[in-house]
Amino acid sequence: MTFFDELRRFDGFDFQGFFASVTDADVSRIIAKERLSGMDYLALLSPRAASHLEPMARRAQELTIRHFGRAVQLFTPLYLANYCTNQCVYCGFNTKNPLERRKLSLDEVEAEARAIAESGLKHILILTGEDHKKSSVSYIADCVQVLKRHFTSISLEVYPLTREEYAQLVAAGVDGMTMFQEVYDEPVYLELHPKGPKRDYRFRLEAPDRAAQAGMRLVNIGALLGLHDWRQEAFFTGVHTDYLQRAYPDIEVAISTPRMRPHLGGFPPKVIVSDADLVQYILAFRLFMPRGGVTLSTRENAKLRDNLLPLGITKMSAGVCTQVGGRATGQEDTGQFEISDERSVAEMAEMLYSRGYQPVYKDWQYL
Amino acid sequence: MSDQLVIGGKALQSRLFLGSGKYSTNALIPAIVEASGAQVITVAVRRVDPEAGRENILTHIPKSCVLMPNTSGARNAGEAVRIARLARAAGCGDWIKIEVISDNRYLLPDNQETIEATRILAAEGFTVLPYMSPDLMAAKRLYEAGAAAIMPLGAPIGTNRGFRTKELVRIMIEEIPLPIIVDAGIGRPSEACECMEIGAAAVLANTAIASASDPVAMARAFGQAVAAGRAAYLAGPGAVHETARASSPLTGFLHE
Ligand code: SF4
């Protein structure tokens, strides 16, 4: 069994009917509960619960401090390559976009790694587009060998791999994987992914299962907000996280809550997800999964990131650059999306201190 | 001082152990140690980062403290052993608190893997303090495996739910000839006191102190509560050797 089978249980589920049945008393009762069911989580995502954000926030903050402390783990992404054979309509790396394509040589990886390591960061997230030849698994493994000299934790955000390929990268020194399903709703998924290997909905959906089976320690998932009804997408992301924690109790689970950003190609969001919606999502998730990580990227602006911090955030990116390389090497090329928070690692650390949080640069030791 | 706790050849006056993972800055640690009087502090090896500048935890731990690295993040005995060896190689001393957790929802320890890691590390000369789910048989095996003390949980980590495992820990205190240190779940000083009253050798507190509005004041309160609980244990009916020396036995008249 994988999450694909689990998801089938919700085929035809009447979300609107459920939301209409949620009362204020239900929401208050759920906020006070010790352990929430999946349906409790859905109730907290309902329009009705939107008027209960303050009590939800208090509970979320308390749970987060209890389980994660007054500490936030920092990391930064490193784009290794922007070759891509897919046509995700919402992405700047879409194969049809006229963009200078390149990938880092191992020497360039070394130079980027040095530049990043100088900021003190020990956790890195490496990214590529989907091109099985140009950004092959063995290329990624070679990059990992270089990065291991500078970082104690290496996470992967690349195209979905087979279980054997994940195992190969775990053996090479990767300990985390990020995989955004983008959209859980299958018809919408197919509409937004017209061509390329990414069109295989199920292969992507089951990637976290395969990674966990291959020994990955950390699995981070997410839906790209703005592509479909956010309440449903938030619900499925939460249910997916809960499933992974149940099926693989020894992994650490986390979610990201990315909202669509402007990019080359200019696909406008289909659905506007407001700041209040985003807050409701993060709070509901924290109450549902008290020990689940929440990763906040620089797609959000500095002010909002600062305000979201005490609501349940456990990891933040800093010193971000969404171009290939871009810190020590490379030209002025276009990034995957525009970032809204350009603060350096040192500036992020200062912000965390000023709000009573410890910036954690290292939370894993490569073994 | 006659009432000392001796572990791994170190004599401790304070019976409060501290955690270190959840503070708003590691720079708070010296004040926490000072206020609480604690002499043992545990540090996650995975977080030790000598290059972390002002957050390098090793620079914040007073020299008077015993450093107890822990294997947080280990999912099996093999990982725990590797983390312990890394800690020793990094100059963190010979003490090691074993934490093996393969369930990230409740963070309950895996006793079987913990026993295995204890066996290996005790044989390598470590002073091993395993964190465990209170279970008498597992505790006996930890004793046989060479543990220097045993650290059963009071409630799941980070829950602040108090001394929920009291009956099971009480049995361990009676049956196991090692110091029993209640670790995890203790949310209030009164609960730490309760652990000490029934004869626990020490209490480890982290979340309760780190999540308090005033962590330094809370650390002081924990130090006092642990000392009070210990004094009550020594003074009370729990101290068997004291009653044995009662000056006027109730049935003494029978022998007159
Ligand atoms: S989202 Fe990923 S797979 Fe899709 S076009 Fe962009 S880089 Fe390629």
XYZ file of C-alpha atoms and ligand atoms in Angstrom:
631
model
C 0.000 0.000 0.000
C 1.134 3.536 -0.744
C -0.412 6.948 -0.420
C -2.028 6.474 -3.820
C -4.377 3.875 -2.295
C -4.936 6.016 0.794
C -5.959 8.977 -1.345
C -8.582 6.928 -3.174
C -10.611 6.855 0.051
C -11.509 10.500 -0.555
C -12.741 10.069 -4.126
C -15.980 11.961 -4.479
C -15.811 13.376 -0.952
C -18.221 16.284 -0.522
C -15.921 19.018 0.790
C -18.507 21.766 0.503
C -21.087 19.726 2.357
C -18.606 18.965 5.108
C -17.548 22.595 5.452
C -21.192 23.682 5.650
C -21.715 21.324 8.591
C -18.858 22.712 10.724
C -20.042 24.852 13.649
C -18.171 27.325 15.861
C -18.606 24.912 18.752
C -16.939 22.154 16.702
C -13.952 24.374 16.010
C -13.536 25.375 19.658
C -13.776 21.784 20.793
C -11.187 20.645 18.233
C -8.715 23.375 19.211
C -8.796 22.042 22.779
C -8.251 18.410 21.736
C -5.041 16.571 22.482
C -5.019 14.491 19.300
C -6.824 15.525 16.125
C -8.305 13.195 13.529
C -8.073 13.875 9.805
C -11.641 15.176 9.862
C -10.791 17.496 12.766
C -7.988 18.880 10.625
C -10.380 19.439 7.752
C -12.766 21.282 10.082
C -9.907 23.626 11.042
C -9.374 24.326 7.345
C -13.051 25.237 6.883
C -14.277 28.764 6.173
C -15.956 28.610 9.592
C -12.615 28.127 11.366
C -11.268 31.278 9.712
C -12.864 33.283 12.516
C -10.948 31.279 15.146
C -7.414 32.084 14.075
C -6.319 33.701 17.333
C -7.084 30.737 19.627
C -5.613 28.436 16.974
C -2.469 30.567 16.892
C -2.045 30.422 20.667
C -2.289 26.677 20.686
C -0.004 26.368 17.653
C 2.656 28.508 19.255
C 2.534 26.549 22.482
C 2.830 23.217 20.655
C 5.679 24.439 18.486
C 7.750 25.728 21.401
C 7.129 22.547 23.337
C 8.251 20.265 20.536
C 10.831 22.335 18.687
C 11.870 24.903 21.268
C 12.539 28.553 20.528
C 14.711 27.559 17.635
C 14.462 27.632 13.857
C 16.649 25.644 11.542
C 18.189 27.538 8.629
C 19.164 26.156 5.231
C 19.688 27.382 1.723
C 18.891 26.000 -1.717
C 21.557 25.413 -4.364
C 20.330 25.042 -7.951
C 22.646 22.605 -9.716
C 20.975 22.736 -13.122
C 17.966 24.151 -14.931
C 17.579 21.670 -17.756
C 14.008 20.466 -17.837
C 11.973 18.256 -20.130
C 8.637 19.127 -18.553
C 6.063 21.741 -19.405
C 4.571 22.644 -16.050
C 2.563 25.660 -17.117
C 3.341 27.586 -13.917
C 7.149 27.221 -13.893
C 9.965 29.414 -15.203
C 12.141 26.385 -16.010
C 9.427 24.996 -18.336
C 11.174 23.436 -21.349
C 9.433 25.904 -23.692
C 10.783 29.004 -21.968
C 13.697 30.588 -23.852
C 16.232 30.399 -21.092
C 19.933 29.812 -21.020
C 20.283 26.263 -19.756
C 23.268 25.078 -17.861
C 24.488 22.927 -15.048
C 27.280 23.383 -12.574
C 30.574 21.618 -13.122
C 31.991 19.906 -10.047
C 34.487 22.760 -9.693
C 31.621 25.216 -9.729
C 29.777 23.129 -7.130
C 32.884 23.366 -4.967
C 33.031 27.149 -5.410
C 29.329 27.555 -4.589
C 29.684 25.279 -1.588
C 32.560 27.355 -0.234
C 30.615 30.571 -0.701
C 27.590 29.156 1.114
C 29.583 27.484 3.879
C 31.130 30.836 4.722
C 27.742 31.968 5.973
C 27.898 29.213 8.587
C 25.090 27.088 7.133
C 25.504 23.335 7.456
C 22.271 22.224 5.786
C 21.829 22.481 2.057
C 19.001 21.663 -0.342
C 20.086 20.821 -3.878
C 17.755 21.275 -6.826
C 17.605 20.391 -10.500
C 14.885 20.435 -13.126
C 13.752 17.131 -14.590
C 16.276 15.934 -17.127
C 17.328 12.369 -16.499
C 20.313 12.644 -18.839
C 21.762 16.087 -18.145
C 21.043 15.923 -14.412
C 21.453 12.199 -13.985
C 21.465 10.416 -10.660
C 25.193 9.821 -10.982
C 25.778 13.552 -11.641
C 23.795 14.326 -8.494
C 25.793 11.726 -6.560
C 29.047 13.329 -7.755
C 27.829 16.732 -6.584
C 26.947 15.202 -3.202
C 30.512 13.941 -2.816
C 31.733 17.517 -3.186
C 29.067 19.018 -0.930
C 29.691 16.506 1.854
C 32.994 18.214 2.570
C 31.151 21.414 3.494
C 27.750 20.417 4.853
C 26.481 17.978 7.484
C 23.025 17.516 5.973
C 22.137 17.368 2.284
C 18.553 17.343 1.033
C 17.332 16.731 -2.449
C 14.665 18.519 -4.449
C 14.811 16.846 -7.830
C 12.551 14.820 -10.088
C 10.988 11.646 -8.631
C 13.380 8.701 -8.510
C 13.006 4.978 -8.182
C 13.571 3.373 -4.824
C 16.968 2.068 -5.969
C 18.005 5.534 -7.088
C 16.994 7.014 -3.752
C 18.978 4.295 -2.025
C 21.992 5.136 -4.180
C 21.803 8.783 -3.122
C 21.256 7.901 0.537
C 24.412 5.822 0.330
C 26.171 8.803 -1.259
C 25.265 10.982 1.733
C 21.844 12.502 1.096
C 19.590 12.414 4.152
C 16.530 14.412 3.118
C 14.160 14.745 0.198
C 11.616 17.344 -0.783
C 8.896 16.495 -3.250
C 6.023 18.807 -4.044
C 3.051 17.058 -5.532
C 2.075 20.554 -6.776
C -1.610 19.525 -7.077
C -3.265 16.555 -5.402
C -6.392 16.874 -7.530
C -5.609 14.504 -10.398
C -7.633 16.098 -13.241
C -6.159 19.508 -12.443
C -2.719 17.917 -12.229
C -3.051 16.483 -15.722
C -4.236 19.805 -17.081
C -1.213 21.650 -15.651
C 1.331 19.040 -16.730
C 0.558 18.541 -20.405
C 3.827 16.858 -21.429
C 6.953 15.221 -20.131
C 7.657 12.568 -17.496
C 6.027 14.658 -14.797
C 2.659 13.855 -16.314
C 2.851 10.569 -14.413
C 0.769 11.622 -11.380
C 1.126 8.386 -9.489
C 4.888 8.049 -9.876
C 5.272 11.487 -8.324
C 2.701 10.890 -5.595
C 4.493 7.760 -4.453
C 7.986 9.265 -4.517
C 7.983 10.043 -0.760
C 7.037 6.404 -0.099
C 9.971 5.193 -2.173
C 12.363 7.660 -0.534
C 11.314 6.589 2.964
C 11.692 2.941 2.008
C 15.180 3.728 0.727
C 16.235 5.077 4.132
C 15.755 8.820 3.696
C 15.643 10.408 7.159
C 13.687 13.527 6.301
C 10.750 13.816 3.932
C 9.310 17.236 3.085
C 6.199 17.484 0.932
C 3.880 20.222 -0.263
C 1.254 21.500 -2.656
C 1.880 24.607 -4.722
C -0.813 26.982 -3.506
C -2.678 28.843 -6.176
C -3.280 25.973 -8.596
C -6.494 24.630 -7.086
C -8.825 25.035 -4.081
C -6.343 25.596 -1.265
C -8.450 24.042 1.506
C -8.577 20.712 -0.286
C -4.913 20.855 -1.241
C -3.935 21.732 2.325
C -6.049 18.859 3.557
C -4.427 16.325 1.253
C -0.959 17.591 2.108
C -1.725 17.102 5.812
C -3.266 13.688 5.260
C -0.240 12.724 3.173
C 2.105 13.789 5.989
C 0.087 11.848 8.533
C 0.117 8.797 6.284
C 3.913 8.986 5.860
C 4.471 9.284 9.610
C 2.254 6.270 10.223
C 3.744 4.158 7.445
C 7.369 5.115 8.235
C 7.489 6.052 11.931
C 11.240 6.638 11.923
C 11.289 9.448 9.346
C 10.923 13.133 10.123
C 8.095 14.676 8.136
C 7.685 18.286 7.128
C 5.594 20.383 4.788
C 6.213 23.483 2.757
C 3.397 25.878 1.932
C 4.618 27.611 -1.235
C 2.368 30.170 -2.860
C 2.771 30.889 -6.560
C 5.225 33.617 -7.437
C 5.706 35.577 -10.659
C 8.134 33.920 -13.073
C 9.144 33.876 -16.692
C 6.166 32.767 -18.753
C 3.697 34.552 -16.523
C 1.036 31.960 -15.661
C -1.308 33.709 -13.235
C -2.460 31.809 -10.131
C -5.838 30.149 -10.662
C -6.770 30.728 -7.066
C -5.685 33.581 -4.823
C -4.494 32.351 -1.448
C -4.531 35.292 0.972
C -2.186 35.792 3.917
C -5.049 34.856 6.247
C -5.600 31.638 4.274
C -1.916 30.787 4.544
C -1.995 31.423 8.294
C -5.054 29.219 8.703
C -3.314 26.424 6.825
C -0.139 26.595 8.909
C -2.081 26.729 12.190
C -4.401 23.867 11.287
C -1.441 21.738 10.259
C 0.423 22.434 13.507
C -2.587 21.377 15.589
C -3.029 18.236 13.479
C 0.661 17.274 13.345
C 2.299 18.771 16.454
C 5.692 17.291 15.578
C 5.629 17.893 11.838
C 8.116 20.395 10.462
C 6.928 23.486 8.588
C 9.362 24.956 6.075
C 8.933 28.553 4.969
C 10.638 29.692 1.783
C 11.636 33.124 0.529
C 8.692 33.144 -1.831
C 7.050 35.069 0.996
C 8.210 38.568 1.840
C 10.334 39.408 4.868
C 7.564 41.019 6.868
C 5.147 38.138 6.442
C 7.878 35.601 7.166
C 8.681 37.375 10.414
C 5.031 37.341 11.428
C 4.524 33.682 10.496
C 7.568 32.646 12.516
C 5.861 32.141 15.916
C 2.858 30.328 14.423
C 4.558 27.006 13.849
C 7.484 27.518 11.480
C 10.445 25.250 12.177
C 12.696 25.748 9.140
C 13.469 28.762 7.020
C 15.619 29.320 3.992
C 18.091 32.194 4.011
C 20.579 33.732 1.616
C 18.506 32.365 -1.229
C 19.284 32.418 -4.916
C 17.053 30.578 -7.426
C 19.501 30.765 -10.329
C 21.843 27.945 -11.212
C 24.834 28.558 -8.996
C 24.628 32.285 -8.621
C 26.656 32.879 -5.494
C 30.175 32.280 -6.715
C 29.740 31.343 -10.344
C 27.532 31.922 -13.299
C 25.938 34.650 -15.274
C 22.867 36.805 -14.938
C 20.346 34.141 -15.828
C 16.729 33.906 -14.796
C 15.774 32.065 -11.648
C 12.982 29.530 -11.220
C 10.832 32.150 -9.530
C 11.316 35.578 -8.038
C 12.153 35.654 -4.381
C 10.555 38.115 -1.982
C 12.953 37.905 0.919
C 16.530 38.594 -0.079
C 18.002 38.648 3.408
C 21.392 37.068 3.979
C 21.981 34.324 6.510
C 23.411 36.835 8.978
C 20.381 39.093 8.590
C 18.010 36.185 9.125
C 19.917 35.204 12.238
C 19.619 38.748 13.577
C 15.890 38.769 12.910
C 15.485 35.458 14.760
C 17.426 36.709 17.769
C 15.391 39.895 17.887
C 12.244 37.780 18.124
C 13.567 35.453 20.778
C 14.508 32.532 18.544
C 17.794 30.723 18.106
C 19.040 30.262 14.548
C 20.112 26.628 14.219
C 22.695 26.080 11.498
C 23.313 22.458 12.219
C 20.735 19.917 13.290
C 22.124 16.766 11.791
C 25.484 15.114 11.680
C 26.376 13.152 8.595
C 27.223 9.639 9.829
C 28.507 16.426 51.842
C 27.486 12.854 52.377
C 24.557 12.576 49.990
C 26.328 12.392 46.666
C 25.285 10.771 43.437
C 28.231 8.952 41.908
C 28.112 8.065 38.217
C 31.077 7.049 36.113
C 33.448 8.038 38.909
C 32.035 11.567 39.150
C 30.485 12.661 42.432
C 27.573 15.053 41.973
C 25.957 17.225 44.620
C 23.100 18.339 42.410
C 20.530 15.834 41.249
C 19.059 17.972 38.499
C 20.283 17.279 34.975
C 19.640 19.799 32.225
C 18.837 19.593 28.524
C 20.074 22.197 26.089
C 18.113 21.945 22.866
C 15.316 24.454 23.028
C 16.598 27.781 24.294
C 16.173 31.048 22.401
C 19.941 31.281 22.501
C 22.666 29.052 23.907
C 24.060 32.128 25.618
C 21.344 31.576 28.265
C 22.929 28.330 29.384
C 25.450 29.669 31.930
C 22.663 31.532 33.768
C 20.438 28.431 33.690
C 23.232 26.276 35.098
C 24.050 28.799 37.781
C 20.437 29.325 38.884
C 19.619 25.617 38.992
C 22.882 24.425 40.511
C 22.909 21.580 37.969
C 26.213 19.834 37.261
C 25.245 17.678 34.284
C 24.001 18.988 30.953
C 23.098 16.960 27.909
C 23.857 18.138 24.378
C 22.680 16.641 21.076
C 25.778 15.641 19.148
C 23.947 16.368 15.922
C 23.708 20.008 16.967
C 27.319 20.406 18.087
C 28.911 22.819 15.657
C 32.303 24.198 16.623
C 32.005 26.696 13.769
C 28.720 28.132 14.974
C 30.280 31.241 16.510
C 28.074 32.625 19.242
C 25.813 29.569 19.211
C 28.654 27.082 19.632
C 27.156 25.317 22.587
C 30.456 23.948 23.845
C 31.649 27.459 24.662
C 28.576 28.131 26.814
C 28.822 25.132 29.109
C 30.603 26.002 32.357
C 33.779 24.040 32.999
C 32.316 22.793 36.268
C 29.627 20.840 34.376
C 29.793 17.263 33.218
C 28.997 17.216 29.510
C 26.627 14.398 28.574
C 26.423 14.186 24.781
C 23.294 12.436 23.514
C 22.543 10.460 20.390
C 19.337 12.298 19.491
C 18.403 11.561 15.880
C 19.659 7.969 16.001
C 17.101 5.532 14.627
C 18.898 2.323 15.513
C 21.790 0.981 17.588
C 24.271 1.373 14.742
C 23.580 5.090 14.350
C 23.715 5.642 18.111
C 27.105 3.947 18.287
C 28.469 6.058 15.451
C 27.203 9.273 17.028
C 28.758 8.303 20.375
C 32.131 7.655 18.777
C 31.950 10.995 16.952
C 31.274 12.731 20.257
C 34.256 11.112 21.914
C 36.489 11.893 18.934
C 35.362 15.525 19.138
C 36.570 15.750 22.727
C 33.154 15.605 24.401
C 34.281 13.111 27.048
C 33.185 9.586 27.896
C 29.635 10.109 29.026
C 26.951 9.266 26.512
C 23.196 9.405 26.851
C 21.740 6.940 24.400
C 18.585 8.013 22.652
C 17.340 5.664 19.965
C 13.995 6.679 18.563
C 12.321 5.016 15.633
C 8.899 6.558 16.212
C 8.758 10.235 15.412
C 5.128 10.744 16.335
C 5.478 10.140 20.075
C 9.264 10.038 20.272
C 9.167 6.878 22.344
C 12.510 5.142 22.696
C 13.260 1.784 21.118
C 14.364 -0.275 24.128
C 15.754 -3.190 22.176
C 18.067 -1.071 20.019
C 19.000 0.920 23.117
C 20.130 -2.226 24.909
C 22.257 -3.191 21.934
C 23.909 0.235 21.732
C 24.531 0.175 25.490
C 26.285 -3.174 25.245
C 28.614 -1.981 22.499
C 29.449 1.393 24.016
C 29.894 0.159 27.595
C 32.407 -2.367 26.239
C 34.261 0.540 24.613
C 34.618 2.263 27.959
C 31.856 4.852 27.704
C 29.816 5.862 30.736
C 26.476 4.930 29.246
C 23.162 6.448 30.368
C 20.380 4.980 28.260
C 17.049 6.773 27.828
C 14.252 4.204 27.814
C 10.578 3.411 28.144
C 10.160 2.180 31.735
C 10.091 -1.588 31.624
C 11.643 -3.745 34.303
C 12.973 -6.469 32.018
C 14.521 -3.975 29.631
C 16.085 -2.201 32.598
C 17.615 -5.471 33.811
C 19.129 -6.036 30.390
C 20.506 -2.509 30.356
C 22.105 -3.211 33.722
C 23.640 -6.415 32.395
C 24.769 -4.573 29.254
C 26.838 -2.225 31.404
C 24.733 0.913 31.800
C 26.018 3.360 34.431
C 22.534 4.666 35.179
C 19.113 4.255 33.582
C 16.889 7.066 32.380
C 13.222 6.083 32.094
C 10.795 8.631 30.726
C 8.209 10.270 32.976
C 5.988 10.988 29.950
C 6.756 11.321 26.243
C 9.426 13.930 25.427
C 8.268 17.497 25.199
C 4.744 16.824 26.465
C 5.131 18.374 29.928
C 2.524 15.846 31.032
C 4.193 15.026 34.306
C 5.177 11.826 36.051
C 2.812 9.477 34.239
C 4.977 6.390 34.535
C 5.336 6.567 38.308
C 4.382 2.977 39.151
C 6.731 1.491 36.579
C 9.605 3.734 37.582
C 8.994 2.979 41.263
C 9.425 -0.730 40.555
C 12.637 -0.044 38.662
C 13.961 1.955 41.615
C 13.245 -0.985 43.914
C 14.684 -3.659 41.681
C 17.587 -2.214 39.695
C 20.904 -1.613 41.467
C 21.698 1.487 39.401
C 20.769 5.145 39.709
C 17.364 5.694 38.081
C 17.073 9.144 36.527
C 13.669 10.326 35.373
C 14.050 11.924 31.971
C 11.417 13.617 29.813
C 7.837 14.680 30.300
C 8.359 16.455 33.611
C 6.495 19.736 33.273
C 6.574 21.293 36.743
C 8.921 21.493 39.685
C 6.324 19.692 41.837
C 6.522 16.702 39.491
C 10.311 16.671 39.657
C 9.965 16.745 43.427
C 7.598 13.775 43.283
C 10.160 11.743 41.308
C 12.801 12.466 43.930
C 10.471 11.643 46.841
C 10.025 8.079 45.630
C 13.755 7.597 45.327
C 14.782 8.588 41.829
C 18.500 9.360 41.772
C 18.022 12.480 39.650
C 15.681 14.226 37.220
C 16.449 15.626 33.784
C 14.435 18.673 32.684
C 14.567 20.520 29.395
C 11.299 21.576 27.776
C 9.753 22.685 31.066
C 12.609 25.108 31.653
C 13.201 26.188 28.057
C 9.524 26.879 27.346
C 8.938 28.880 30.540
C 8.451 32.640 30.218
C 11.461 33.090 32.476
C 13.720 30.079 31.924
C 16.310 31.173 34.493
C 13.734 31.527 37.277
C 12.211 28.189 36.278
C 15.645 26.555 36.367
C 16.103 27.814 39.916
C 12.690 26.447 40.903
C 13.596 23.033 39.474
C 16.870 22.987 41.349
C 15.053 23.695 44.602
C 12.300 21.177 43.923
C 14.754 18.399 43.175
C 16.714 19.157 46.344
C 13.501 19.235 48.389
C 12.306 15.934 46.950
C 15.630 14.321 47.718
C 15.570 15.621 51.291
C 12.048 14.253 51.716
C 13.141 10.862 50.417
C 16.041 10.734 52.855
C 13.824 11.871 55.698
C 10.788 9.774 54.966
C 9.582 6.221 55.396
C 10.957 5.365 51.966
C 14.437 5.302 53.453
C 14.496 1.749 54.702
C 17.853 1.914 56.466
C 16.650 4.866 58.522
C 13.673 2.990 59.973
C 15.848 -0.006 60.687
C 17.761 2.170 63.122
C 14.630 3.455 64.881
C 15.574 4.219 68.481
C 12.494 2.806 70.165
C 11.026 -0.154 68.288
C 7.291 -0.487 68.708
C 7.558 -4.144 69.599
C 10.694 -3.756 71.707
C 8.688 -4.462 74.869
C 8.307 -8.095 73.816
C 11.977 -8.655 74.436
C 12.167 -6.866 77.756
S 8.310 22.705 -11.981
Fe 10.116 21.411 -12.142
S 9.538 19.888 -13.619
Fe 8.113 21.567 -13.918
S 9.012 22.812 -15.487
Fe 9.679 23.619 -13.520
S 11.652 22.660 -13.170
Fe 10.610 21.473 -14.746
